Coordinates of C-alpha atoms in Angstrom, one line a residue:
X1 CA -5.7 22.5 25.8
X2 CA -2.9 24.6 24.4
X3 CA -3.1 26.5 21.2
X4 CA -1.5 24.2 18.4
X5 CA -1.0 27.4 16.4
X6 CA 0.9 29.4 18.8
X7 CA 2.9 26.2 19.4
X8 CA 3.4 25.7 16.2
X9 CA 4.6 28.9 15.1
X10 CA 7.4 28.8 18.5
X11 CA 8.5 25.5 16.5
X12 CA 9.3 28.0 13.8
X13 CA 11.6 29.6 15.7
X14 CA 15.7 29.2 16.2
X15 CA 17.0 26.3 18.6
X16 CA 17.8 28.5 21.8
X17 CA 13.9 28.3 21.8
X18 CA 12.9 25.1 21.5
X19 CA 15.5 22.6 20.8
X20 CA 14.2 20.3 18.4
X21 CA 13.0 23.1 16.1
X22 CA 17.0 22.6 14.6
X23 CA 16.9 18.4 14.8
X24 CA 18.9 16.9 11.9
X25 CA 17.5 13.6 10.9
X26 CA 20.8 10.5 10.6
X27 CA 20.7 8.9 7.3
X28 CA 22.7 6.4 5.6
X29 CA 25.5 7.6 3.2
X30 CA 23.6 6.0 -0.2
X31 CA 20.6 8.2 0.8
X32 CA 22.6 11.3 1.5
X33 CA 24.6 10.7 -2.0
X34 CA 21.4 11.6 -4.4
X35 CA 21.6 15.2 -2.6
X36 CA 24.8 15.6 -3.8
X37 CA 24.2 14.2 -7.3
X38 CA 21.2 16.6 -7.4
X39 CA 18.6 14.0 -7.8
X40 CA 16.5 14.4 -4.7
X41 CA 16.8 17.3 -2.1
X42 CA 16.5 18.4 1.3
X43 CA 13.2 20.5 1.0
X44 CA 12.0 17.3 -0.3
X45 CA 11.1 18.1 -4.3
X46 CA 12.9 15.6 -6.9
X47 CA 16.3 17.0 -7.6
X48 CA 17.1 18.6 -11.0
X49 CA 19.2 16.0 -11.9
X50 CA 16.5 13.0 -10.6
X51 CA 15.6 10.1 -13.4
X52 CA 13.7 6.5 -13.7
X53 CA 14.3 4.5 -16.5
X54 CA 11.1 3.1 -17.7
X55 CA 9.8 0.4 -20.0
X56 CA 6.8 -0.6 -22.0
X57 CA 5.7 -4.1 -22.2
X58 CA 4.3 -6.2 -24.7
X59 CA 2.6 -9.8 -23.4
X60 CA 0.8 -12.4 -24.6
X61 CA 0.3 -15.5 -22.1
X62 CA -1.6 -18.5 -22.6
X63 CA -2.9 -20.2 -19.5
X64 CA -4.4 -23.3 -19.4
X65 CA -7.1 -24.0 -16.2
X66 CA -6.9 -28.1 -16.9
X67 CA -2.6 -28.2 -16.0
X68 CA -1.7 -24.9 -14.6
X69 CA 0.3 -24.2 -17.4
X70 CA 1.2 -20.7 -18.6
X71 CA 3.4 -20.0 -21.6
X72 CA 4.2 -17.0 -23.5
X73 CA 6.2 -13.8 -24.6
X74 CA 7.0 -10.6 -23.5
X75 CA 8.5 -8.0 -25.2
X76 CA 9.9 -4.6 -23.7
X77 CA 11.2 -1.3 -25.1
X78 CA 13.6 -0.2 -21.8
X79 CA 14.9 2.9 -21.7
X80 CA 17.7 4.1 -20.0
X81 CA 17.3 7.3 -18.4
X82 CA 20.5 7.1 -16.1
X83 CA 23.3 8.5 -16.2
X84 CA 25.3 5.2 -16.3
X85 CA 26.2 2.9 -19.0
X86 CA 25.2 -0.7 -18.6
X87 CA 26.7 -3.4 -18.8
X88 CA 24.3 -5.9 -17.0
X89 CA 20.3 -6.1 -17.3
X90 CA 18.4 -7.3 -13.8
X91 CA 15.3 -9.2 -14.2
X92 CA 12.8 -10.1 -11.9
X93 CA 11.5 -13.7 -12.0
X94 CA 9.1 -13.4 -9.2
X95 CA 7.0 -17.3 -9.8
X96 CA 10.8 -19.1 -8.9
X97 CA 9.9 -18.3 -5.5
X98 CA 8.1 -21.6 -6.0
X99 CA 11.0 -23.2 -7.7
X100 CA 12.8 -26.1 -6.2
X101 CA 15.8 -25.1 -3.6
X102 CA 15.1 -21.9 -3.8
X103 CA 15.7 -19.9 -0.8
X104 CA 12.7 -19.0 0.5
X105 CA 10.8 -17.2 3.9
X106 CA 7.2 -18.6 3.5
X107 CA 6.7 -22.7 3.4
X108 CA 5.6 -23.9 0.2
X109 CA 3.5 -27.5 -0.1
X110 CA 5.8 -30.0 -2.1
X111 CA 3.1 -30.8 -4.8
X112 CA 3.9 -26.3 -5.8
X113 CA 7.8 -27.1 -6.4
X114 CA 8.6 -26.7 -9.9
X115 CA 11.4 -26.1 -12.2
X116 CA 10.6 -22.2 -12.3
X117 CA 10.0 -20.2 -14.8
X118 CA 11.7 -21.7 -18.2
X119 CA 13.0 -19.1 -20.5
X120 CA 12.8 -20.2 -23.8
X121 CA 14.6 -17.8 -25.9
X122 CA 15.9 -14.5 -25.0
X123 CA 16.8 -11.7 -27.8
X124 CA 18.2 -8.2 -27.5
X125 CA 17.3 -5.6 -30.3
X126 CA 16.1 -9.3 -32.5
X127 CA 19.7 -10.9 -32.0
X128 CA 19.4 -14.1 -30.0
X129 CA 21.6 -14.4 -27.0
X130 CA 23.2 -17.4 -25.9
X131 CA 21.5 -18.9 -22.4
X132 CA 25.3 -18.5 -20.8
X133 CA 25.1 -14.9 -21.1
X134 CA 22.1 -15.0 -17.8
X135 CA 22.3 -16.5 -14.6
X136 CA 19.1 -17.1 -12.8
X137 CA 19.4 -16.9 -8.3
X138 CA 16.4 -18.0 -7.0
X139 CA 14.2 -14.6 -8.8
X140 CA 16.9 -12.8 -9.4
X141 CA 18.2 -12.9 -13.5
X142 CA 21.1 -11.5 -14.6
X143 CA 22.0 -10.8 -17.9
X144 CA 25.2 -9.6 -19.6
X145 CA 24.4 -7.5 -22.5
X146 CA 26.5 -4.5 -24.8
X147 CA 26.6 -2.1 -23.2
X148 CA 23.6 0.0 -23.0
X149 CA 24.5 4.4 -23.1
X150 CA 22.3 6.9 -20.9
X151 CA 19.5 7.8 -23.3
X152 CA 19.5 4.6 -25.1
X153 CA 16.3 2.6 -25.6
X154 CA 16.7 -0.9 -26.0
X155 CA 14.1 -4.0 -27.2
X156 CA 14.5 -7.2 -25.5
X157 CA 12.1 -10.5 -26.3
X158 CA 11.6 -13.7 -23.9
X159 CA 9.6 -16.2 -24.9
X160 CA 8.6 -18.0 -21.6
X161 CA 6.8 -20.4 -19.2
X162 CA 6.1 -21.7 -16.0
X163 CA 3.0 -23.7 -13.8
X164 CA 1.0 -22.0 -11.6
X165 CA 0.9 -22.8 -8.2
X166 CA -2.0 -25.5 -7.0
X167 CA -2.2 -24.9 -3.5
X168 CA 0.8 -22.5 -1.2
X169 CA -0.9 -19.4 -2.3
X170 CA 1.0 -16.6 -1.9
X171 CA -0.5 -13.5 -3.4
X172 CA -1.0 -15.9 -6.5
X173 CA -2.4 -19.6 -7.6
X174 CA -5.5 -21.8 -8.3
X175 CA -8.9 -20.7 -6.4
X176 CA -10.5 -23.6 -6.9
X177 CA -11.4 -25.5 -9.8
X178 CA -12.6 -22.9 -11.5
X179 CA -11.1 -19.7 -10.8
X180 CA -7.5 -18.0 -10.1
X181 CA -5.4 -15.0 -9.7
X182 CA -2.5 -14.8 -11.7
X183 CA 0.3 -12.2 -10.1
X184 CA 4.3 -11.8 -11.0
X185 CA 3.4 -13.7 -14.0
X186 CA 5.6 -12.1 -16.2
X187 CA 9.9 -11.6 -16.1
X188 CA 10.6 -8.3 -15.9
X189 CA 13.3 -5.7 -15.9
X190 CA 14.5 -4.6 -11.8
X191 CA 14.3 -1.5 -10.7
X192 CA 17.9 0.4 -11.4
X193 CA 17.4 4.1 -9.3
X194 CA 20.0 6.9 -8.0
X195 CA 20.1 5.3 -4.3
X196 CA 21.2 1.3 -4.7
X197 CA 21.7 1.0 -8.4
X198 CA 20.0 -2.6 -9.3
X199 CA 17.2 -3.9 -7.0
X200 CA 19.1 -6.8 -5.6
X201 CA 16.8 -8.3 -3.1
X202 CA 15.5 -11.3 -3.7
X203 CA 11.8 -12.0 -3.6
X204 CA 11.8 -14.7 -0.9
X205 CA 8.0 -14.6 0.2
X206 CA 7.2 -11.8 3.1
X207 CA 8.7 -8.7 1.8
X208 CA 6.4 -7.1 -1.3
X209 CA 8.2 -5.8 -4.0
X210 CA 9.6 -2.5 -6.1
X211 CA 9.1 -2.1 -9.7
X212 CA 9.0 0.4 -12.2
X213 CA 6.3 2.4 -13.7
X214 CA 5.8 1.3 -17.2
X215 CA 3.2 0.8 -20.0
X216 CA 1.3 -2.0 -20.5
X217 CA -0.3 -3.7 -23.3
X218 CA -1.3 -7.8 -22.3
X219 CA -3.0 -10.5 -24.7
X220 CA -4.9 -13.4 -21.9
X221 CA -6.0 -16.5 -24.3
X222 CA -7.9 -18.6 -22.1
X223 CA -10.8 -20.8 -22.7
X224 CA -13.9 -19.4 -23.9
X225 CA -16.1 -20.1 -21.3
X226 CA -14.0 -18.5 -18.8
X227 CA -13.9 -14.6 -18.6
X228 CA -10.6 -12.8 -17.7
X229 CA -10.5 -9.6 -15.2
X230 CA -6.8 -7.1 -14.8
X231 CA -5.2 -4.1 -14.6
X232 CA -5.9 -2.1 -17.1
X233 CA -8.6 -1.1 -19.2
X234 CA -10.5 -4.2 -21.3
X235 CA -9.9 -3.2 -25.0
X236 CA -12.4 -5.4 -27.1
X237 CA -15.1 -6.3 -25.4
X238 CA -17.3 -6.9 -28.0
X239 CA -14.8 -9.6 -28.9
X240 CA -14.8 -12.0 -26.3
X241 CA -18.4 -10.9 -24.8
X242 CA -21.9 -12.1 -26.0
X243 CA -23.6 -8.3 -26.8
X244 CA -25.9 -8.3 -24.1
X245 CA -22.8 -8.2 -21.3
X246 CA -20.7 -5.5 -23.3
X247 CA -23.0 -3.4 -22.9
X248 CA -24.1 -3.6 -19.1
X249 CA -20.5 -3.7 -18.5
X250 CA -20.1 0.1 -20.8
X251 CA -23.6 0.9 -18.4
X252 CA -22.1 0.6 -15.6
X253 CA -19.4 2.7 -15.9
X254 CA -21.4 6.0 -16.3
X255 CA -23.9 4.9 -13.3
X256 CA -23.9 5.3 -10.1
X257 CA -26.3 2.3 -9.1
X258 CA -24.6 -1.2 -8.0
X259 CA -25.4 -2.8 -11.9
X260 CA -25.5 -7.2 -11.8
X261 CA -23.6 -7.9 -14.6
X262 CA -23.5 -11.6 -14.0
X263 CA -26.3 -12.8 -11.8
X264 CA -26.4 -17.4 -11.0
X265 CA -28.9 -16.8 -13.1
X266 CA -26.6 -16.1 -16.1
X267 CA -24.3 -18.4 -14.6
X268 CA -26.9 -21.0 -15.5
X269 CA -28.0 -19.8 -18.9
X270 CA -24.4 -19.6 -19.7
X271 CA -24.0 -17.8 -23.2
X272 CA -21.6 -14.9 -21.4
X273 CA -18.8 -14.7 -23.0
X274 CA -17.8 -15.7 -26.4
X275 CA -18.3 -18.8 -28.0
X276 CA -15.6 -20.4 -29.1
X277 CA -12.3 -22.7 -27.8
X278 CA -10.4 -20.2 -26.3
X279 CA -10.6 -16.1 -26.2
X280 CA -7.8 -13.9 -26.2
X281 CA -8.6 -10.8 -24.1
X282 CA -6.8 -8.0 -24.4
X283 CA -6.1 -5.0 -21.4
X284 CA -4.1 -2.0 -21.9
X285 CA -2.6 0.0 -18.4
X286 CA -0.8 2.9 -18.6
X287 CA 1.7 4.6 -15.5
X288 CA 1.3 1.3 -13.0
X289 CA 4.4 -0.8 -11.3
X290 CA 2.4 -4.2 -12.5
X291 CA -0.5 -5.9 -14.3
X292 CA -1.9 -8.9 -12.9
X293 CA -5.1 -11.1 -14.1
X294 CA -7.7 -13.1 -12.9
X295 CA -10.7 -15.4 -14.2
X296 CA -13.7 -17.9 -13.5
X297 CA -15.8 -19.8 -15.3
X298 CA -18.4 -19.8 -12.5
X299 CA -17.9 -16.1 -10.4
X300 CA -20.5 -14.1 -9.6
X301 CA -19.9 -9.7 -10.8
X302 CA -21.6 -6.9 -9.3
X303 CA -20.0 -3.6 -10.4
X304 CA -20.9 0.2 -9.7
X305 CA -19.2 4.0 -10.7
X306 CA -18.8 7.6 -9.4
X307 CA -17.0 10.6 -9.8
X308 CA -14.2 11.1 -8.6
X309 CA -13.0 14.2 -9.4
X310 CA -15.8 16.6 -9.5
X311 CA -13.7 19.0 -11.7
X312 CA -13.2 16.9 -14.6
X313 CA -16.6 14.2 -13.9
X314 CA -13.9 11.6 -14.3
X315 CA -15.2 8.3 -13.3
X316 CA -13.7 5.2 -11.4
X317 CA -15.5 1.7 -12.1
X318 CA -15.6 -0.4 -8.7
X319 CA -16.0 -4.2 -9.4
X320 CA -17.2 -7.1 -7.1
X321 CA -16.4 -10.0 -8.8
X322 CA -16.8 -13.5 -6.2
X323 CA -17.6 -17.0 -5.7
X324 CA -21.9 -17.2 -5.3
X325 CA -21.2 -19.3 -2.3
X326 CA -19.6 -16.7 -0.5
X327 CA -23.0 -14.5 1.0
X328 CA -20.2 -11.9 3.0
X329 CA -19.1 -10.7 -0.7
X330 CA -22.7 -9.5 -2.1
X331 CA -21.6 -6.3 0.0
X332 CA -18.7 -5.7 -1.4
X333 CA -19.4 -4.1 -3.7
X334 CA -20.2 -1.7 -1.3
X335 CA -17.7 -1.3 0.7
X336 CA -15.2 -0.8 -2.0
X337 CA -17.2 1.4 -3.9
X338 CA -17.4 3.6 -0.5
X339 CA -13.8 3.6 0.0
X340 CA -12.9 4.9 -3.5
X341 CA -15.6 7.5 -2.7
X342 CA -14.2 8.8 0.9
X343 CA -10.5 8.4 -0.3
X344 CA -11.5 10.5 -3.4
X345 CA -13.0 13.1 -1.0
X346 CA -12.1 12.5 2.6
X347 CA -9.1 11.3 2.9
X348 CA -6.5 11.5 1.8
X349 CA -9.1 13.8 -0.3
X350 CA -7.3 13.1 -3.3
X351 CA -9.4 11.8 -6.9
X352 CA -9.3 8.3 -7.1
X353 CA -5.9 8.0 -9.9
X354 CA -7.3 5.2 -11.9
X355 CA -10.1 3.8 -13.9
X356 CA -11.1 0.6 -12.5
X357 CA -10.7 -1.2 -8.6
X358 CA -11.5 -4.3 -8.7
X359 CA -12.0 -6.7 -5.8
X360 CA -11.5 -10.3 -6.7
X361 CA -12.6 -13.6 -4.3
X362 CA -9.2 -15.1 -4.0
X363 CA -7.2 -16.9 -0.7
X364 CA -5.2 -14.0 -0.1
X365 CA -5.2 -10.9 1.1
X366 CA -3.1 -8.5 -1.5
X367 CA -3.3 -5.6 -3.8
X368 CA -1.8 -5.1 -6.8
X369 CA -2.7 -2.3 -9.6
X370 CA -6.4 -1.5 -9.9
X371 CA -7.2 -4.6 -8.0
X372 CA -7.0 -6.3 -4.8
X373 CA -7.2 -10.4 -4.3
X374 CA -9.3 -10.5 -1.0
X375 CA -10.4 -13.9 0.9
X376 CA -13.8 -14.3 2.2
X377 CA -14.6 -13.2 5.7
X378 CA -17.9 -14.2 8.0
X379 CA -17.4 -10.6 10.1
X380 CA -19.0 -8.1 8.7
X381 CA -16.3 -5.7 10.0
X382 CA -13.2 -7.9 9.0
X383 CA -14.5 -7.1 5.5
X384 CA -15.3 -3.9 5.4
X385 CA -10.8 -3.5 7.0
X386 CA -9.9 -5.8 4.7
X387 CA -11.5 -4.2 1.5
X388 CA -11.0 -0.9 2.5
X389 CA -6.9 -1.2 3.5
X390 CA -6.5 -3.5 0.5
X391 CA -7.7 -0.6 -2.0
X392 CA -6.1 2.5 -0.1
X393 CA -2.8 0.5 -1.7
X394 CA -3.8 2.2 -4.5
X395 CA -2.0 5.4 -3.6
X396 CA 0.9 3.9 -1.4
X397 CA 3.0 2.0 -3.3
X398 CA 0.9 2.0 -6.1
X399 CA 0.1 5.6 -7.2
X400 CA 3.6 6.7 -5.3
X401 CA 6.3 4.4 -6.3
X402 CA 7.0 3.3 -3.1
X403 CA 10.0 0.8 -2.5
X404 CA 8.2 -2.2 -0.5
X405 CA 11.2 -4.5 -1.1
X406 CA 12.9 -1.8 1.4
X407 CA 10.9 0.6 3.4
X408 CA 7.0 -1.8 4.4
X409 CA 6.2 1.0 6.3
X410 CA 5.5 3.4 2.9
X411 CA 2.5 1.3 2.1
X412 CA 0.9 -0.7 4.9
X413 CA 1.4 2.5 7.8
X414 CA -0.7 4.3 5.1
X415 CA -3.3 1.3 4.5
X416 CA -3.5 0.7 8.7
X417 CA -4.3 4.4 9.1
X418 CA -6.7 4.1 6.3
X419 CA -8.1 1.0 7.7
X420 CA -8.6 3.1 11.0
X421 CA -10.4 6.3 9.2
X422 CA -12.3 4.4 6.8
X423 CA -13.7 1.5 8.3
X424 CA -16.2 3.6 10.9
X425 CA -17.6 6.0 8.0
X426 CA -18.4 2.6 5.7
X427 CA -19.8 1.4 9.3
X428 CA -19.7 3.8 12.7
X429 CA -19.9 0.8 14.6
X430 CA -16.4 0.1 13.9
X431 CA -13.6 1.0 16.6
X432 CA -10.2 -1.2 14.7
X433 CA -7.2 -1.4 17.7
X434 CA -5.3 -3.3 15.2
X435 CA -1.9 -3.7 16.5
X436 CA -1.8 -1.5 19.3
X437 CA -1.8 -4.0 21.9
X438 CA 0.9 -5.9 19.6
X439 CA 3.1 -2.2 19.9
X440 CA 2.0 -2.3 23.9
X441 CA 3.5 -5.7 24.0
X442 CA 6.4 -4.9 22.2
X443 CA 7.6 -2.0 23.4
X444 CA 11.0 -1.6 24.7
X445 CA 12.4 -5.5 24.2
X446 CA 15.0 -6.4 21.9
X447 CA 12.3 -7.4 19.1
X448 CA 11.3 -3.4 19.3
X449 CA 13.3 -1.7 16.6
X450 CA 13.0 1.4 14.7
X451 CA 10.4 2.0 12.1
X452 CA 13.9 3.2 9.2
X453 CA 15.2 -0.4 10.2
X454 CA 14.9 -1.8 6.7
X455 CA 12.4 -4.2 6.2
X456 CA 13.9 -7.5 4.8
X457 CA 15.9 -6.9 8.8
X458 CA 13.2 -7.1 10.9
X459 CA 12.5 -10.1 12.4
X460 CA 9.0 -11.7 14.9
X461 CA 7.0 -8.8 15.9
X462 CA 8.8 -6.6 14.7
X463 CA 7.6 -7.4 11.0
X464 CA 4.2 -6.5 11.7
X465 CA 4.1 -3.2 14.6
X466 CA 7.1 -1.8 12.2
X467 CA 5.4 -2.0 9.2
X468 CA 2.0 -1.8 10.1
X469 CA 0.6 -0.1 13.6
X470 CA 3.9 2.0 14.3
X471 CA 3.8 4.0 11.6
X472 CA 0.0 4.3 11.1
X473 CA 0.0 5.9 15.0
X474 CA 2.6 8.0 13.8
X475 CA 0.7 9.0 10.5
X476 CA -2.4 9.8 13.2
X477 CA -0.6 11.7 15.5
X478 CA 1.1 14.1 13.3
X479 CA -2.5 14.5 11.3
X480 CA -3.7 15.3 14.6
X481 CA -1.2 17.6 15.4
X482 CA -1.2 19.8 12.6
X483 CA -4.9 19.4 12.2
X484 CA -6.8 18.0 8.4
X485 CA -6.6 21.4 6.9
X486 CA -2.0 21.2 7.3
X487 CA -1.8 17.6 6.9
X488 CA -4.1 17.5 4.0
X489 CA -1.9 20.3 2.5
X490 CA 1.3 19.1 3.2
X491 CA 0.1 15.6 2.5
X492 CA -1.0 16.6 -1.3
X493 CA 2.3 18.4 -1.1
X494 CA 4.3 15.3 -0.9
X495 CA 1.7 13.2 -3.9
X496 CA 2.3 16.2 -6.2
X497 CA 5.9 16.0 -5.9
X498 CA 6.5 11.9 -6.6
X499 CA 3.3 10.8 -7.7
X500 CA 5.0 8.3 -10.6
X501 CA 8.5 8.3 -9.1
X502 CA 9.9 6.8 -6.8
X503 CA 10.4 8.8 -3.1
X504 CA 12.1 7.1 0.0
X505 CA 11.4 7.9 3.3
X506 CA 13.5 11.7 3.7
X507 CA 11.3 12.7 0.3
X508 CA 8.2 12.1 2.4
X509 CA 9.7 13.5 5.6
X510 CA 11.0 16.4 3.8
X511 CA 8.3 17.1 1.8
X512 CA 6.0 17.0 4.6
X513 CA 7.9 19.8 6.4
X514 CA 8.2 21.6 3.5
X515 CA 4.2 21.5 2.4
X516 CA 3.1 22.4 6.1
X517 CA 5.8 24.5 6.3
X518 CA 7.3 23.5 9.3
X519 CA 10.5 21.9 10.6
X520 CA 9.1 18.5 12.4
X521 CA 12.1 16.4 12.1
X522 CA 12.2 16.1 16.1
X523 CA 8.4 14.1 15.4
X524 CA 10.4 12.3 12.9
X525 CA 13.5 11.2 14.8
X526 CA 11.4 10.3 17.7
X527 CA 9.1 8.2 16.5
X528 CA 10.4 7.0 12.8
X529 CA 14.3 6.8 14.4
X530 CA 14.6 6.3 17.7
X531 CA 13.7 3.6 20.3
X532 CA 11.8 4.2 23.7
X533 CA 8.4 2.9 25.1
X534 CA 5.0 4.8 25.7
X535 CA 4.1 5.5 29.2
X536 CA 2.4 8.1 29.9
X537 CA 1.2 8.3 34.2
X538 CA -0.7 11.1 36.5
X539 CA 1.2 12.2 38.3
X540 CA -0.7 14.7 40.2
X541 CA -4.8 16.2 40.4
X542 CA -4.8 19.8 41.7
X543 CA -8.5 21.2 42.2
X544 CA -9.0 24.7 43.0
X545 CA -13.2 24.3 42.8
X546 CA -14.5 23.0 39.4
X547 CA -11.3 23.8 38.1
X548 CA -8.9 20.8 37.3
X549 CA -5.4 21.1 35.9
X550 CA -3.7 17.6 35.8
X551 CA 0.4 16.5 35.2
X552 CA 0.7 14.5 33.2
X553 CA 4.2 12.9 32.9
X554 CA 5.5 10.9 29.8
X555 CA 7.5 7.9 32.0
X556 CA 8.8 6.6 28.6
X557 CA 11.0 8.5 25.8
X558 CA 8.0 8.0 23.0
X559 CA 6.0 11.0 22.4
X560 CA 2.2 10.5 22.5
X561 CA -0.6 12.6 22.3
X562 CA -2.5 13.2 25.4
X563 CA -5.8 11.5 26.0
X564 CA -7.3 12.5 29.6
X565 CA -10.8 10.7 29.6
X566 CA -13.3 12.7 32.8
X567 CA -16.1 10.2 34.1
X568 CA -18.9 12.4 36.2
X569 CA -20.8 10.1 38.2
X570 CA -24.5 10.5 36.2
X571 CA -22.2 8.3 33.8
X572 CA -21.9 11.3 31.0
X573 CA -17.8 11.7 29.8
X574 CA -15.7 14.4 28.3
X575 CA -12.9 14.5 26.7
X576 CA -9.7 16.7 27.4
X577 CA -6.9 16.7 24.8
X578 CA -3.5 17.4 23.6
X579 CA -1.7 16.4 21.0
X580 CA 2.0 15.2 20.9
X581 CA 3.0 18.8 20.4
X582 CA 3.0 19.3 23.7
X583 CA 6.3 17.0 23.8
X584 CA 7.8 19.0 21.2
X585 CA 10.6 21.1 23.8
X586 CA 11.5 18.0 25.2
X587 CA 9.7 18.8 28.1
X588 CA 9.0 15.4 30.5
X589 CA 5.6 16.9 31.6
X590 CA 2.2 19.2 30.5
X591 CA -0.8 20.3 32.3
X592 CA -4.1 19.7 31.2
X593 CA -6.6 21.6 32.5
X594 CA -10.6 21.6 32.5
X595 CA -13.6 22.7 34.4
X596 CA -15.9 19.8 35.6
X597 CA -19.4 20.6 35.1
X598 CA -20.3 17.6 37.7
X599 CA -19.3 15.5 40.1
X600 CA -16.4 13.2 39.2
X601 CA -16.1 9.7 39.7
X602 CA -12.8 9.2 38.3
X603 CA -10.2 10.2 35.5
X604 CA -8.4 7.7 32.7
X605 CA -5.7 8.5 30.5
X606 CA -5.4 7.1 27.2
X607 CA -7.6 6.0 24.3
X608 CA -7.5 2.9 21.6
X609 CA -4.7 4.5 19.6
X610 CA -3.0 5.8 22.7
X611 CA 0.0 2.9 23.4
X612 CA 0.8 2.9 26.5
X613 CA 3.3 0.0 28.3
X614 CA 2.6 0.4 31.8
X615 CA -1.1 1.4 32.6
X616 CA -1.5 1.3 36.3
X617 CA -1.3 5.0 36.8
X618 CA -3.5 5.9 33.8
X619 CA -6.3 6.4 36.5
X620 CA -7.3 9.2 39.1
X621 CA -10.6 8.7 41.6
X622 CA -11.4 11.5 44.0

């Protein structure tokens, strides 16, 4: 095994010693311009001129479960923190994914096609605006406005309505006759940033989202026999719940044990919510990029809480809300709680940032601030992997504010490595090779494009591999190369610099370099920018008594770690490992040395997370 500390020290030396030490990452003009403008820095931190626009939303909606009609108002206090004068404001109308005639890349049943979001009125600073000033194109709405100056605050009021989808469940919609998950349900102002200006990418169904951080107050009015769960804290528990349940909810927020808030007996007896024709549920959330809600008249509710920050004793409440017919969900509360605990204390070892996390039994596999919408699964391993994957998205994209639309790998890659690392902590029997085979099978083909390819441009297999397994492998390899302590230090540096902001890929790369104190550009370039295939081979085995030297050759051009398993004739085995750093100087071979403790049956190259396009040369037998 090579001396990692010695190698990393060498990498810091001049380019004449290590060729890759002086690698410069290719960068697009619009991204490079952020350095010139001083909004970002080549060392990764936000620049002295960094800015981002903010908004405060006051949302009041009524939802009718019978007609699926959602109507209401949204008031927005928008602050233009940019140095630019804005003559138009762009909005996102995400429910227009279901509008007749809209371009989308996911199928929608005819029964779910609607007239989209109906804007009944729109005012700016209490001045009603003529509909001619706005243009709606799919999920984008452009509004021409009187110039909004830098640092100016502008108030918008919008009255609107639309019909929620009954089937064609793309992240939102009706689950059954008495359960609904309602996301992306209000007009919102698009991101205006220092890279592209307005985020003009339409929502087509497959790519995900990019929203600004804001403050949200929501009042959600539903029939009296429904409960509501949402992003943020419920502010009027005593007004919507009967005293028994209000007390249970309060107690659960300070208890480590699993508490049954709503049981099957409670559902049968009724009298859970206040006995009114309708109840209005009030939620508040700060420093989040979105607000969603769900409701049901027949779901169970299990909850628990835990200390996520021992320095302050701050707690997070974890909820599982589900149909009693779905038996796998009875254990989801334990998977969810363990995920939040592991995230806070092991990986990424950052205190869980929000006051609650609700896993709602729905028809999708999708994350939202403080909530996830997970379908029921019969297989325990699948249920664990889905739970920890979606909850991990709390950090990426929500806490970190990454642009999922352009750079899906900046959140999905992290959720995938979390799935690999956290699932075995919940159940030690789990080995999750998610996406490794797909990476091997597509490597070197026309669809195998660099991870840095913009997500909207991905097609075929790359839509999966470039967002999920390939970046996850890269994160895993850099974690292995740096070691847990240095990797955590570097990752925490990135998180500390950019949470609540909008980092681009280079901010991540540069922060990791700065946080680790090592120029890792050779690695970033080889895994995120370059093509190539992973293909290692056992080229030669030299033996002197019990000492073996195995020459490993990189036939392909995509570096991967060296994991050589020594299988002995008595059934025992030994792993000999070199991190991906063994390829840092551009060499095409590396020597693996070990001392055999007994007779060898065979040597096998590669483990679960080491893709290799040709495994025929990965086995040696004496």
